[in-house]
Amino acid sequence: MDAIRVHGIEKSYGKQRVLTGIDLTVPAGTVFGLLGPNGAGKTTLVRILATLVQPDAGRAEVAGHDVVSAAFSVREKISLTGQYAAVDELQTGYENLVMVGRLRRLGRAAAKRRATELLERIDLVDAGRKLVKTYSGGMRRRLDVAMSLVTEPPVIFLDEPTTGLDPRSRQQMWTFVRELADAGSTIFLTTQYLEEADQLADRIMLIDHGVAVADGTAAELKVRVGGERVELEFASLADRAAAVLDLGAAVTAFGELSLTVSTDGTAAEVRELLDRMDKIGATVAKVAIHRPTLDDVFFALTGGNPR
């Protein structure tokens, strides 16, 4: 079952086309990562799916409801956490959660019970009775996400949820997102951190200038920009020259005393490569194996910086 379906979505602001014919599906209970340079259209697509903006063309469904004709039904099934924490600094974390529960029509007792449950879930029990203005950035971010979970929505939109967080807080947020997905929630994630998508997303779409340029698992996208590479560093220029003649077209890059060679990354192939160097008398001083990353994918397929 698909939690999100998008077909032919287009959006323009004046003469600027922001999205062009976007198609995607997100199976229920998975994490979908949307990557792209600054201005690629990521946040606009999230706003369309969250019913905050209407598309110019195309169709989108979230939790089985059309985002235009059944916007109210969509809003009942989703939560949206934007790029900046929307919390009341003059209330405690507990009070923030109870307030949201009451606004979402939970009874007083149910809102308090849910607030207590969520504080435990996000590891803020000790800080729950403290004013939010005393919280660190990571604590505020976790509270912000928790506030969107008060009614346990099946679809959660996280728009760059770890922007500005330190590495420890980012790791804590990653753990929280994994727990949400493991519990059955569908997560639609936009992020400027390529490692974040690599760690969390079951499937990734890369968009650039409003156009989808790649779609697949992290492993599939990495294969698109080339397989693994072995860098050989030689003891002398003569050794390097001999290796160039022997390896020929397999060489993909040159250094002063090094060569980079394409490989499937298996131990057997690396061993065979070193055996070949021994046979021609080329002394290999160092060996390094390089695996493609989402950074490689990003820079190969787009023309901008990630954001």
PDB file of C-alpha atoms in Angstrom:
ATOM      1  CA  MET A   1       0.000   0.000   0.000  1.00  0.00           C
ATOM      2  CA  ASP A   2       1.282   3.464  -0.922  1.00  0.00           C
ATOM      3  CA  ALA A   3       1.028   6.231   1.655  1.00  0.00           C
ATOM      4  CA  ILE A   4       1.914   8.943  -0.888  1.00  0.00           C
ATOM      5  CA  ARG A   5       1.298   9.055  -4.628  1.00  0.00           C
ATOM      6  CA  VAL A   6       2.388  11.918  -6.861  1.00  0.00           C
ATOM      7  CA  HIS A   7       1.810  12.114 -10.607  1.00  0.00           C
ATOM      8  CA  GLY A   8       2.830  14.958 -12.901  1.00  0.00           C
ATOM      9  CA  ILE A   9       2.989  17.643 -10.220  1.00  0.00           C
ATOM     10  CA  GLU A  10       3.927  21.069 -11.547  1.00  0.00           C
ATOM     11  CA  LYS A  11       4.261  24.416  -9.828  1.00  0.00           C
ATOM     12  CA  SER A  12       5.388  27.844 -10.944  1.00  0.00           C
ATOM     13  CA  TYR A  13       5.656  31.224  -9.257  1.00  0.00           C
ATOM     14  CA  GLY A  14       5.251  33.801 -11.970  1.00  0.00           C
ATOM     15  CA  LYS A  15       7.691  32.909 -14.739  1.00  0.00           C
ATOM     16  CA  GLN A  16       9.797  30.724 -12.459  1.00  0.00           C
ATOM     17  CA  ARG A  17       9.007  27.038 -12.794  1.00  0.00           C
ATOM     18  CA  VAL A  18       9.666  25.347  -9.459  1.00  0.00           C
ATOM     19  CA  LEU A  19       8.444  21.790 -10.108  1.00  0.00           C
ATOM     20  CA  THR A  20       8.157  20.055 -13.463  1.00  0.00           C
ATOM     21  CA  GLY A  21       6.278  16.788 -13.822  1.00  0.00           C
ATOM     22  CA  ILE A  22       7.274  15.168 -10.522  1.00  0.00           C
ATOM     23  CA  ASP A  23       6.207  11.498 -10.144  1.00  0.00           C
ATOM     24  CA  LEU A  24       6.814   9.434  -7.020  1.00  0.00           C
ATOM     25  CA  THR A  25       5.307   6.838  -4.718  1.00  0.00           C
ATOM     26  CA  VAL A  26       6.090   6.176  -1.068  1.00  0.00           C
ATOM     27  CA  PRO A  27       5.041   2.801   0.380  1.00  0.00           C
ATOM     28  CA  ALA A  28       3.491   2.933   3.837  1.00  0.00           C
ATOM     29  CA  GLY A  29       5.877   2.384   6.722  1.00  0.00           C
ATOM     30  CA  THR A  30       9.016   3.510   4.856  1.00  0.00           C
ATOM     31  CA  VAL A  31      11.352   6.511   4.914  1.00  0.00           C
ATOM     32  CA  PHE A  32      11.536   8.502   1.677  1.00  0.00           C
ATOM     33  CA  GLY A  33      14.376  10.976   1.235  1.00  0.00           C
ATOM     34  CA  LEU A  34      14.125  14.019  -1.051  1.00  0.00           C
ATOM     35  CA  LEU A  35      17.467  15.614  -1.921  1.00  0.00           C
ATOM     36  CA  GLY A  36      18.407  18.538  -4.093  1.00  0.00           C
ATOM     37  CA  PRO A  37      20.332  21.819  -4.255  1.00  0.00           C
ATOM     38  CA  ASN A  38      19.057  24.999  -2.670  1.00  0.00           C
ATOM     39  CA  GLY A  39      16.026  26.126  -4.671  1.00  0.00           C
ATOM     40  CA  ALA A  40      15.474  22.728  -6.291  1.00  0.00           C
ATOM     41  CA  GLY A  41      11.818  22.629  -5.195  1.00  0.00           C
ATOM     42  CA  LYS A  42      11.986  20.300  -2.174  1.00  0.00           C
ATOM     43  CA  THR A  43      10.089  22.483   0.274  1.00  0.00           C
ATOM     44  CA  THR A  44       7.527  23.436  -2.380  1.00  0.00           C
ATOM     45  CA  LEU A  45       6.727  19.763  -2.948  1.00  0.00           C
ATOM     46  CA  VAL A  46       6.372  19.196   0.799  1.00  0.00           C
ATOM     47  CA  ARG A  47       4.034  22.185   1.069  1.00  0.00           C
ATOM     48  CA  ILE A  48       1.892  20.800  -1.752  1.00  0.00           C
ATOM     49  CA  LEU A  49       1.669  17.395  -0.106  1.00  0.00           C
ATOM     50  CA  ALA A  50       0.829  19.052   3.227  1.00  0.00           C
ATOM     51  CA  THR A  51      -2.014  21.014   1.513  1.00  0.00           C
ATOM     52  CA  LEU A  52      -0.378  24.393   2.189  1.00  0.00           C
ATOM     53  CA  VAL A  53       0.095  25.126  -1.521  1.00  0.00           C
ATOM     54  CA  GLN A  54      -1.957  23.950  -4.498  1.00  0.00           C
ATOM     55  CA  PRO A  55      -0.184  22.545  -7.567  1.00  0.00           C
ATOM     56  CA  ASP A  56      -0.667  24.092 -10.982  1.00  0.00           C
ATOM     57  CA  ALA A  57      -1.025  20.672 -12.596  1.00  0.00           C
ATOM     58  CA  GLY A  58      -0.855  17.016 -11.706  1.00  0.00           C
ATOM     59  CA  ARG A  59      -2.336  15.003  -8.883  1.00  0.00           C
ATOM     60  CA  ALA A  60      -1.171  13.951  -5.442  1.00  0.00           C
ATOM     61  CA  GLU A  61      -2.673  11.708  -2.790  1.00  0.00           C
ATOM     62  CA  VAL A  62      -1.610  11.335   0.833  1.00  0.00           C
ATOM     63  CA  ALA A  63      -3.034   8.525   2.970  1.00  0.00           C
ATOM     64  CA  GLY A  64      -5.560   7.845   0.204  1.00  0.00           C
ATOM     65  CA  HIS A  65      -6.884  11.421   0.010  1.00  0.00           C
ATOM     66  CA  ASP A  66      -6.422  13.998  -2.749  1.00  0.00           C
ATOM     67  CA  VAL A  67      -4.393  16.962  -1.512  1.00  0.00           C
ATOM     68  CA  VAL A  68      -6.658  19.451  -3.319  1.00  0.00           C
ATOM     69  CA  SER A  69     -10.199  18.063  -3.205  1.00  0.00           C
ATOM     70  CA  ALA A  70      -9.835  16.375   0.201  1.00  0.00           C
ATOM     71  CA  ALA A  71      -7.356  18.706   1.911  1.00  0.00           C
ATOM     72  CA  PHE A  72      -9.065  18.489   5.314  1.00  0.00           C
ATOM     73  CA  SER A  73      -8.905  14.683   5.278  1.00  0.00           C
ATOM     74  CA  VAL A  74      -5.201  14.859   4.379  1.00  0.00           C
ATOM     75  CA  ARG A  75      -4.499  17.207   7.302  1.00  0.00           C
ATOM     76  CA  GLU A  76      -6.090  14.736   9.692  1.00  0.00           C
ATOM     77  CA  LYS A  77      -3.582  12.075   8.586  1.00  0.00           C
ATOM     78  CA  ILE A  78      -0.326  14.013   8.554  1.00  0.00           C
ATOM     79  CA  SER A  79       2.082  16.048  10.625  1.00  0.00           C
ATOM     80  CA  LEU A  80       4.568  18.586   9.307  1.00  0.00           C
ATOM     81  CA  THR A  81       7.760  19.637  11.051  1.00  0.00           C
ATOM     82  CA  GLY A  82       9.390  22.570   9.291  1.00  0.00           C
ATOM     83  CA  GLN A  83      12.986  23.720   9.206  1.00  0.00           C
ATOM     84  CA  TYR A  84      12.712  25.703  12.440  1.00  0.00           C
ATOM     85  CA  ALA A  85      11.366  24.499  15.776  1.00  0.00           C
ATOM     86  CA  ALA A  86       7.872  25.904  16.406  1.00  0.00           C
ATOM     87  CA  VAL A  87       7.732  25.703  20.195  1.00  0.00           C
ATOM     88  CA  ASP A  88       6.593  28.134  22.889  1.00  0.00           C
ATOM     89  CA  GLU A  89       9.698  29.108  24.845  1.00  0.00           C
ATOM     90  CA  LEU A  90       7.683  30.478  27.774  1.00  0.00           C
ATOM     91  CA  GLN A  91       6.067  27.128  28.478  1.00  0.00           C
ATOM     92  CA  THR A  92       7.611  23.875  29.635  1.00  0.00           C
ATOM     93  CA  GLY A  93       8.014  20.957  27.269  1.00  0.00           C
ATOM     94  CA  TYR A  94       5.153  19.204  29.030  1.00  0.00           C
ATOM     95  CA  GLU A  95       2.914  22.266  28.691  1.00  0.00           C
ATOM     96  CA  ASN A  96       3.701  22.541  24.981  1.00  0.00           C
ATOM     97  CA  LEU A  97       2.627  18.956  24.418  1.00  0.00           C
ATOM     98  CA  VAL A  98      -0.540  19.276  26.505  1.00  0.00           C
ATOM     99  CA  MET A  99      -1.458  22.466  24.631  1.00  0.00           C
ATOM    100  CA  VAL A 100      -1.166  20.726  21.266  1.00  0.00           C
ATOM    101  CA  GLY A 101      -3.221  17.809  22.555  1.00  0.00           C
ATOM    102  CA  ARG A 102      -6.008  20.129  23.657  1.00  0.00           C
ATOM    103  CA  LEU A 103      -5.895  21.977  20.324  1.00  0.00           C
ATOM    104  CA  ARG A 104      -6.226  18.611  18.580  1.00  0.00           C
ATOM    105  CA  ARG A 105      -9.375  17.945  20.633  1.00  0.00           C
ATOM    106  CA  LEU A 106      -7.979  15.444  23.076  1.00  0.00           C
ATOM    107  CA  GLY A 107      -9.598  15.543  26.508  1.00  0.00           C
ATOM    108  CA  ARG A 108      -7.617  17.070  29.352  1.00  0.00           C
ATOM    109  CA  ALA A 109      -6.685  13.700  30.846  1.00  0.00           C
ATOM    110  CA  ALA A 110      -5.842  12.209  27.425  1.00  0.00           C
ATOM    111  CA  ALA A 111      -3.671  15.230  26.522  1.00  0.00           C
ATOM    112  CA  LYS A 112      -1.709  14.937  29.773  1.00  0.00           C
ATOM    113  CA  ARG A 113      -1.281  11.203  29.335  1.00  0.00           C
ATOM    114  CA  ARG A 114      -0.053  11.637  25.756  1.00  0.00           C
ATOM    115  CA  ALA A 115       2.362  14.401  26.808  1.00  0.00           C
ATOM    116  CA  THR A 116       3.902  12.123  29.420  1.00  0.00           C
ATOM    117  CA  GLU A 117       4.236   9.282  26.896  1.00  0.00           C
ATOM    118  CA  LEU A 118       5.957  11.508  24.343  1.00  0.00           C
ATOM    119  CA  LEU A 119       8.399  13.004  26.848  1.00  0.00           C
ATOM    120  CA  GLU A 120       9.513   9.469  27.646  1.00  0.00           C
ATOM    121  CA  ARG A 121       9.759   8.590  23.971  1.00  0.00           C
ATOM    122  CA  ILE A 122      12.004  11.547  23.125  1.00  0.00           C
ATOM    123  CA  ASP A 123      14.086  11.200  26.297  1.00  0.00           C
ATOM    124  CA  LEU A 124      13.043  14.548  27.782  1.00  0.00           C
ATOM    125  CA  VAL A 125      11.409  13.381  30.989  1.00  0.00           C
ATOM    126  CA  ASP A 126      13.911  15.215  33.199  1.00  0.00           C
ATOM    127  CA  ALA A 127      13.562  18.417  31.155  1.00  0.00           C
ATOM    128  CA  GLY A 128       9.811  18.161  30.668  1.00  0.00           C
ATOM    129  CA  ARG A 129       8.976  20.509  33.542  1.00  0.00           C
ATOM    130  CA  LYS A 130      11.586  23.101  32.552  1.00  0.00           C
ATOM    131  CA  LEU A 131      10.935  26.136  30.367  1.00  0.00           C
ATOM    132  CA  VAL A 132      11.721  25.487  26.703  1.00  0.00           C
ATOM    133  CA  LYS A 133      13.891  28.618  26.572  1.00  0.00           C
ATOM    134  CA  THR A 134      16.443  26.656  28.630  1.00  0.00           C
ATOM    135  CA  TYR A 135      16.565  23.793  26.080  1.00  0.00           C
ATOM    136  CA  SER A 136      19.440  23.107  23.719  1.00  0.00           C
ATOM    137  CA  GLY A 137      18.834  23.121  19.955  1.00  0.00           C
ATOM    138  CA  GLY A 138      18.615  19.339  19.850  1.00  0.00           C
ATOM    139  CA  MET A 139      16.112  19.242  22.718  1.00  0.00           C
ATOM    140  CA  ARG A 140      13.914  21.838  21.026  1.00  0.00           C
ATOM    141  CA  ARG A 141      14.018  19.918  17.773  1.00  0.00           C
ATOM    142  CA  ARG A 142      12.980  16.667  19.455  1.00  0.00           C
ATOM    143  CA  LEU A 143      10.166  18.469  21.262  1.00  0.00           C
ATOM    144  CA  ASP A 144       9.056  20.037  17.972  1.00  0.00           C
ATOM    145  CA  VAL A 145       8.823  16.612  16.325  1.00  0.00           C
ATOM    146  CA  ALA A 146       7.038  15.191  19.382  1.00  0.00           C
ATOM    147  CA  MET A 147       4.424  17.960  19.167  1.00  0.00           C
ATOM    148  CA  SER A 148       3.594  16.777  15.662  1.00  0.00           C
ATOM    149  CA  LEU A 149       3.093  13.224  16.950  1.00  0.00           C
ATOM    150  CA  VAL A 150       0.458  13.960  19.579  1.00  0.00           C
ATOM    151  CA  THR A 151      -2.309  12.394  17.471  1.00  0.00           C
ATOM    152  CA  GLU A 152      -0.090   9.609  16.051  1.00  0.00           C
ATOM    153  CA  PRO A 153      -0.390  10.578  12.348  1.00  0.00           C
ATOM    154  CA  PRO A 154       0.380   7.813   9.838  1.00  0.00           C
ATOM    155  CA  VAL A 155       2.355  10.184   7.552  1.00  0.00           C
ATOM    156  CA  ILE A 156       5.057  12.512   8.880  1.00  0.00           C
ATOM    157  CA  PHE A 157       6.778  15.233   6.847  1.00  0.00           C
ATOM    158  CA  LEU A 158      10.177  16.272   8.177  1.00  0.00           C
ATOM    159  CA  ASP A 159      11.578  19.267   6.297  1.00  0.00           C
ATOM    160  CA  GLU A 160      15.301  19.399   7.087  1.00  0.00           C
ATOM    161  CA  PRO A 161      14.782  18.252  10.703  1.00  0.00           C
ATOM    162  CA  THR A 162      18.441  18.405  11.771  1.00  0.00           C
ATOM    163  CA  THR A 163      19.438  21.782  10.331  1.00  0.00           C
ATOM    164  CA  GLY A 164      21.708  23.569  12.790  1.00  0.00           C
ATOM    165  CA  LEU A 165      22.089  20.633  15.166  1.00  0.00           C
ATOM    166  CA  ASP A 166      25.435  19.465  16.517  1.00  0.00           C
ATOM    167  CA  PRO A 167      26.583  15.916  15.594  1.00  0.00           C
ATOM    168  CA  ARG A 168      25.352  14.370  18.868  1.00  0.00           C
ATOM    169  CA  SER A 169      21.895  15.934  18.558  1.00  0.00           C
ATOM    170  CA  ARG A 170      21.737  14.893  14.911  1.00  0.00           C
ATOM    171  CA  GLN A 171      22.465  11.282  15.874  1.00  0.00           C
ATOM    172  CA  GLN A 172      19.712  11.427  18.505  1.00  0.00           C
ATOM    173  CA  MET A 173      17.262  12.696  15.904  1.00  0.00           C
ATOM    174  CA  TRP A 174      18.263   9.918  13.507  1.00  0.00           C
ATOM    175  CA  THR A 175      17.527   7.358  16.207  1.00  0.00           C
ATOM    176  CA  PHE A 176      14.138   8.960  16.803  1.00  0.00           C
ATOM    177  CA  VAL A 177      13.261   8.892  13.088  1.00  0.00           C
ATOM    178  CA  ARG A 178      14.253   5.219  12.824  1.00  0.00           C
ATOM    179  CA  GLU A 179      12.023   4.426  15.793  1.00  0.00           C
ATOM    180  CA  LEU A 180       9.094   6.207  14.141  1.00  0.00           C
ATOM    181  CA  ALA A 181       9.545   4.201  10.949  1.00  0.00           C
ATOM    182  CA  ASP A 182       9.968   0.952  12.871  1.00  0.00           C
ATOM    183  CA  ALA A 183       6.671   1.700  14.612  1.00  0.00           C
ATOM    184  CA  GLY A 184       4.921   1.888  11.232  1.00  0.00           C
ATOM    185  CA  SER A 185       4.926   5.603  10.398  1.00  0.00           C
ATOM    186  CA  THR A 186       5.649   6.785   6.869  1.00  0.00           C
ATOM    187  CA  ILE A 187       8.387   9.443   6.865  1.00  0.00           C
ATOM    188  CA  PHE A 188       8.876  11.950   4.037  1.00  0.00           C
ATOM    189  CA  LEU A 189      12.251  13.542   4.690  1.00  0.00           C
ATOM    190  CA  THR A 190      13.986  16.464   3.038  1.00  0.00           C
ATOM    191  CA  THR A 191      17.538  17.117   4.120  1.00  0.00           C
ATOM    192  CA  GLN A 192      20.701  19.014   3.275  1.00  0.00           C
ATOM    193  CA  TYR A 193      22.816  16.265   4.833  1.00  0.00           C
ATOM    194  CA  LEU A 194      23.552  13.529   2.310  1.00  0.00           C
ATOM    195  CA  GLU A 195      24.755  11.188   5.043  1.00  0.00           C
ATOM    196  CA  GLU A 196      21.374  11.619   6.730  1.00  0.00           C
ATOM    197  CA  ALA A 197      19.522  10.339   3.667  1.00  0.00           C
ATOM    198  CA  ASP A 198      22.049   7.533   3.300  1.00  0.00           C
ATOM    199  CA  GLN A 199      21.481   6.480   6.920  1.00  0.00           C
ATOM    200  CA  LEU A 200      17.694   6.807   7.073  1.00  0.00           C
ATOM    201  CA  ALA A 201      15.997   6.595   3.685  1.00  0.00           C
ATOM    202  CA  ASP A 202      14.690   3.379   2.164  1.00  0.00           C
ATOM    203  CA  ARG A 203      14.391   5.217  -1.137  1.00  0.00           C
ATOM    204  CA  ILE A 204      15.762   8.538  -2.355  1.00  0.00           C
ATOM    205  CA  MET A 205      14.770  10.993  -5.066  1.00  0.00           C
ATOM    206  CA  LEU A 206      17.181  13.654  -6.263  1.00  0.00           C
ATOM    207  CA  ILE A 207      15.669  16.751  -7.854  1.00  0.00           C
ATOM    208  CA  ASP A 208      17.385  19.669  -9.552  1.00  0.00           C
ATOM    209  CA  HIS A 209      15.664  22.798 -10.872  1.00  0.00           C
ATOM    210  CA  GLY A 210      12.307  21.155 -10.196  1.00  0.00           C
ATOM    211  CA  VAL A 211      13.047  18.033 -12.239  1.00  0.00           C
ATOM    212  CA  ALA A 212      13.583  14.539 -10.862  1.00  0.00           C
ATOM    213  CA  VAL A 213      17.055  13.472 -12.023  1.00  0.00           C
ATOM    214  CA  ALA A 214      17.422  10.213 -10.078  1.00  0.00           C
ATOM    215  CA  ASP A 215      15.311   7.855  -7.990  1.00  0.00           C
ATOM    216  CA  GLY A 216      16.259   4.659  -6.184  1.00  0.00           C
ATOM    217  CA  THR A 217      17.866   3.193  -3.110  1.00  0.00           C
ATOM    218  CA  ALA A 218      21.125   4.702  -1.889  1.00  0.00           C
ATOM    219  CA  ALA A 219      22.993   1.672  -3.237  1.00  0.00           C
ATOM    220  CA  GLU A 220      21.333   1.968  -6.660  1.00  0.00           C
ATOM    221  CA  LEU A 221      22.169   5.661  -6.927  1.00  0.00           C
ATOM    222  CA  LYS A 222      25.800   5.058  -6.001  1.00  0.00           C
ATOM    223  CA  VAL A 223      26.116   2.450  -8.745  1.00  0.00           C
ATOM    224  CA  ARG A 224      24.964   5.067 -11.265  1.00  0.00           C
ATOM    225  CA  VAL A 225      28.072   7.161 -10.693  1.00  0.00           C
ATOM    226  CA  GLY A 226      30.487   4.261 -10.783  1.00  0.00           C
ATOM    227  CA  GLY A 227      31.525   1.336  -8.684  1.00  0.00           C
ATOM    228  CA  GLU A 228      34.249   1.057  -6.117  1.00  0.00           C
ATOM    229  CA  ARG A 229      37.766   2.259  -6.806  1.00  0.00           C
ATOM    230  CA  VAL A 230      41.184   1.200  -5.583  1.00  0.00           C
ATOM    231  CA  GLU A 231      43.920   3.795  -5.221  1.00  0.00           C
ATOM    232  CA  LEU A 232      47.445   2.442  -5.525  1.00  0.00           C
ATOM    233  CA  GLU A 233      50.353   4.531  -4.285  1.00  0.00           C
ATOM    234  CA  PHE A 234      53.743   3.496  -5.722  1.00  0.00           C
ATOM    235  CA  ALA A 235      57.271   3.648  -4.361  1.00  0.00           C
ATOM    236  CA  SER A 236      58.637   5.383  -7.471  1.00  0.00           C
ATOM    237  CA  LEU A 237      57.628   7.088 -10.698  1.00  0.00           C
ATOM    238  CA  ALA A 238      58.987   4.129 -12.650  1.00  0.00           C
ATOM    239  CA  ASP A 239      56.703   1.759 -10.737  1.00  0.00           C
ATOM    240  CA  ARG A 240      53.736   4.012 -11.481  1.00  0.00           C
ATOM    241  CA  ALA A 241      54.630   4.166 -15.193  1.00  0.00           C
ATOM    242  CA  ALA A 242      54.856   0.379 -15.392  1.00  0.00           C
ATOM    243  CA  ALA A 243      51.434   0.070 -13.748  1.00  0.00           C
ATOM    244  CA  VAL A 244      49.906   2.528 -16.241  1.00  0.00           C
ATOM    245  CA  LEU A 245      51.123   0.394 -19.161  1.00  0.00           C
ATOM    246  CA  ASP A 246      49.863  -2.816 -17.569  1.00  0.00           C
ATOM    247  CA  LEU A 247      46.442  -1.612 -16.421  1.00  0.00           C
ATOM    248  CA  GLY A 248      45.565   0.545 -19.416  1.00  0.00           C
ATOM    249  CA  ALA A 249      41.876   1.473 -19.644  1.00  0.00           C
ATOM    250  CA  ALA A 250      41.154   0.282 -16.093  1.00  0.00           C
ATOM    251  CA  VAL A 251      42.908   3.401 -14.758  1.00  0.00           C
ATOM    252  CA  THR A 252      40.349   6.126 -13.953  1.00  0.00           C
ATOM    253  CA  ALA A 253      42.538   8.804 -12.322  1.00  0.00           C
ATOM    254  CA  PHE A 254      46.200   9.753 -11.978  1.00  0.00           C
ATOM    255  CA  GLY A 255      48.260  11.205  -9.146  1.00  0.00           C
ATOM    256  CA  GLU A 256      51.955  12.074  -8.980  1.00  0.00           C
ATOM    257  CA  LEU A 257      52.836   8.623  -7.598  1.00  0.00           C
ATOM    258  CA  SER A 258      49.379   7.038  -7.574  1.00  0.00           C
ATOM    259  CA  LEU A 259      46.701   5.521  -9.780  1.00  0.00           C
ATOM    260  CA  THR A 260      43.004   4.961  -9.221  1.00  0.00           C
ATOM    261  CA  VAL A 261      41.597   1.779 -10.732  1.00  0.00           C
ATOM    262  CA  SER A 262      37.969   0.732 -11.075  1.00  0.00           C
ATOM    263  CA  THR A 263      37.057  -2.462  -9.242  1.00  0.00           C
ATOM    264  CA  ASP A 264      34.104  -4.443  -7.965  1.00  0.00           C
ATOM    265  CA  GLY A 265      35.520  -4.067  -4.464  1.00  0.00           C
ATOM    266  CA  THR A 266      35.870  -7.767  -3.723  1.00  0.00           C
ATOM    267  CA  ALA A 267      38.921  -9.050  -1.880  1.00  0.00           C
ATOM    268  CA  ALA A 268      39.636 -11.445  -4.727  1.00  0.00           C
ATOM    269  CA  GLU A 269      39.837  -8.678  -7.325  1.00  0.00           C
ATOM    270  CA  VAL A 270      42.015  -6.454  -5.113  1.00  0.00           C
ATOM    271  CA  ARG A 271      44.322  -9.425  -4.462  1.00  0.00           C
ATOM    272  CA  GLU A 272      44.530 -10.124  -8.191  1.00  0.00           C
ATOM    273  CA  LEU A 273      45.367  -6.469  -8.833  1.00  0.00           C
ATOM    274  CA  LEU A 274      48.238  -6.553  -6.349  1.00  0.00           C
ATOM    275  CA  ASP A 275      49.484  -9.845  -7.817  1.00  0.00           C
ATOM    276  CA  ARG A 276      49.626  -8.182 -11.236  1.00  0.00           C
ATOM    277  CA  MET A 277      51.732  -5.383  -9.779  1.00  0.00           C
ATOM    278  CA  ASP A 278      54.113  -7.950  -8.265  1.00  0.00           C
ATOM    279  CA  LYS A 279      54.487  -9.713 -11.636  1.00  0.00           C
ATOM    280  CA  ILE A 280      55.524  -6.524 -13.434  1.00  0.00           C
ATOM    281  CA  GLY A 281      57.834  -5.518 -10.590  1.00  0.00           C
ATOM    282  CA  ALA A 282      55.868  -2.429  -9.529  1.00  0.00           C
ATOM    283  CA  THR A 283      56.165  -1.804  -5.779  1.00  0.00           C
ATOM    284  CA  VAL A 284      52.863  -0.734  -4.227  1.00  0.00           C
ATOM    285  CA  ALA A 285      53.488   1.299  -1.054  1.00  0.00           C
ATOM    286  CA  LYS A 286      49.857   1.891  -0.034  1.00  0.00           C
ATOM    287  CA  VAL A 287      46.390   0.682  -1.016  1.00  0.00           C
ATOM    288  CA  ALA A 288      43.113   2.510  -0.361  1.00  0.00           C
ATOM    289  CA  ILE A 289      39.610   1.408  -1.346  1.00  0.00           C
ATOM    290  CA  HIS A 290      37.099   4.155  -2.141  1.00  0.00           C
ATOM    291  CA  ARG A 291      33.358   3.493  -2.224  1.00  0.00           C
ATOM    292  CA  PRO A 292      30.976   5.906  -3.958  1.00  0.00           C
ATOM    293  CA  THR A 293      28.941   8.099  -1.598  1.00  0.00           C
ATOM    294  CA  LEU A 294      25.768  10.125  -1.993  1.00  0.00           C
ATOM    295  CA  ASP A 295      28.056  13.143  -2.251  1.00  0.00           C
ATOM    296  CA  ASP A 296      29.441  11.604  -5.454  1.00  0.00           C
ATOM    297  CA  VAL A 297      25.902  11.031  -6.697  1.00  0.00           C
ATOM    298  CA  PHE A 298      24.854  14.565  -5.834  1.00  0.00           C
ATOM    299  CA  PHE A 299      27.706  16.332  -7.568  1.00  0.00           C
ATOM    300  CA  ALA A 300      27.545  14.030 -10.591  1.00  0.00           C
ATOM    301  CA  LEU A 301      23.821  14.557 -11.189  1.00  0.00           C
ATOM    302  CA  THR A 302      23.156  18.135 -10.102  1.00  0.00           C
ATOM    303  CA  GLY A 303      24.744  21.496 -10.597  1.00  0.00           C
ATOM    304  CA  GLY A 304      24.588  22.903  -7.081  1.00  0.00           C
ATOM    305  CA  ASN A 305      25.388  22.508  -3.421  1.00  0.00           C
ATOM    306  CA  PRO A 306      23.204  20.308  -1.243  1.00  0.00           C
ATOM    307  CA  ARG A 307      20.494  21.977   0.782  1.00  0.00           C
TER     308      ARG A 307
END
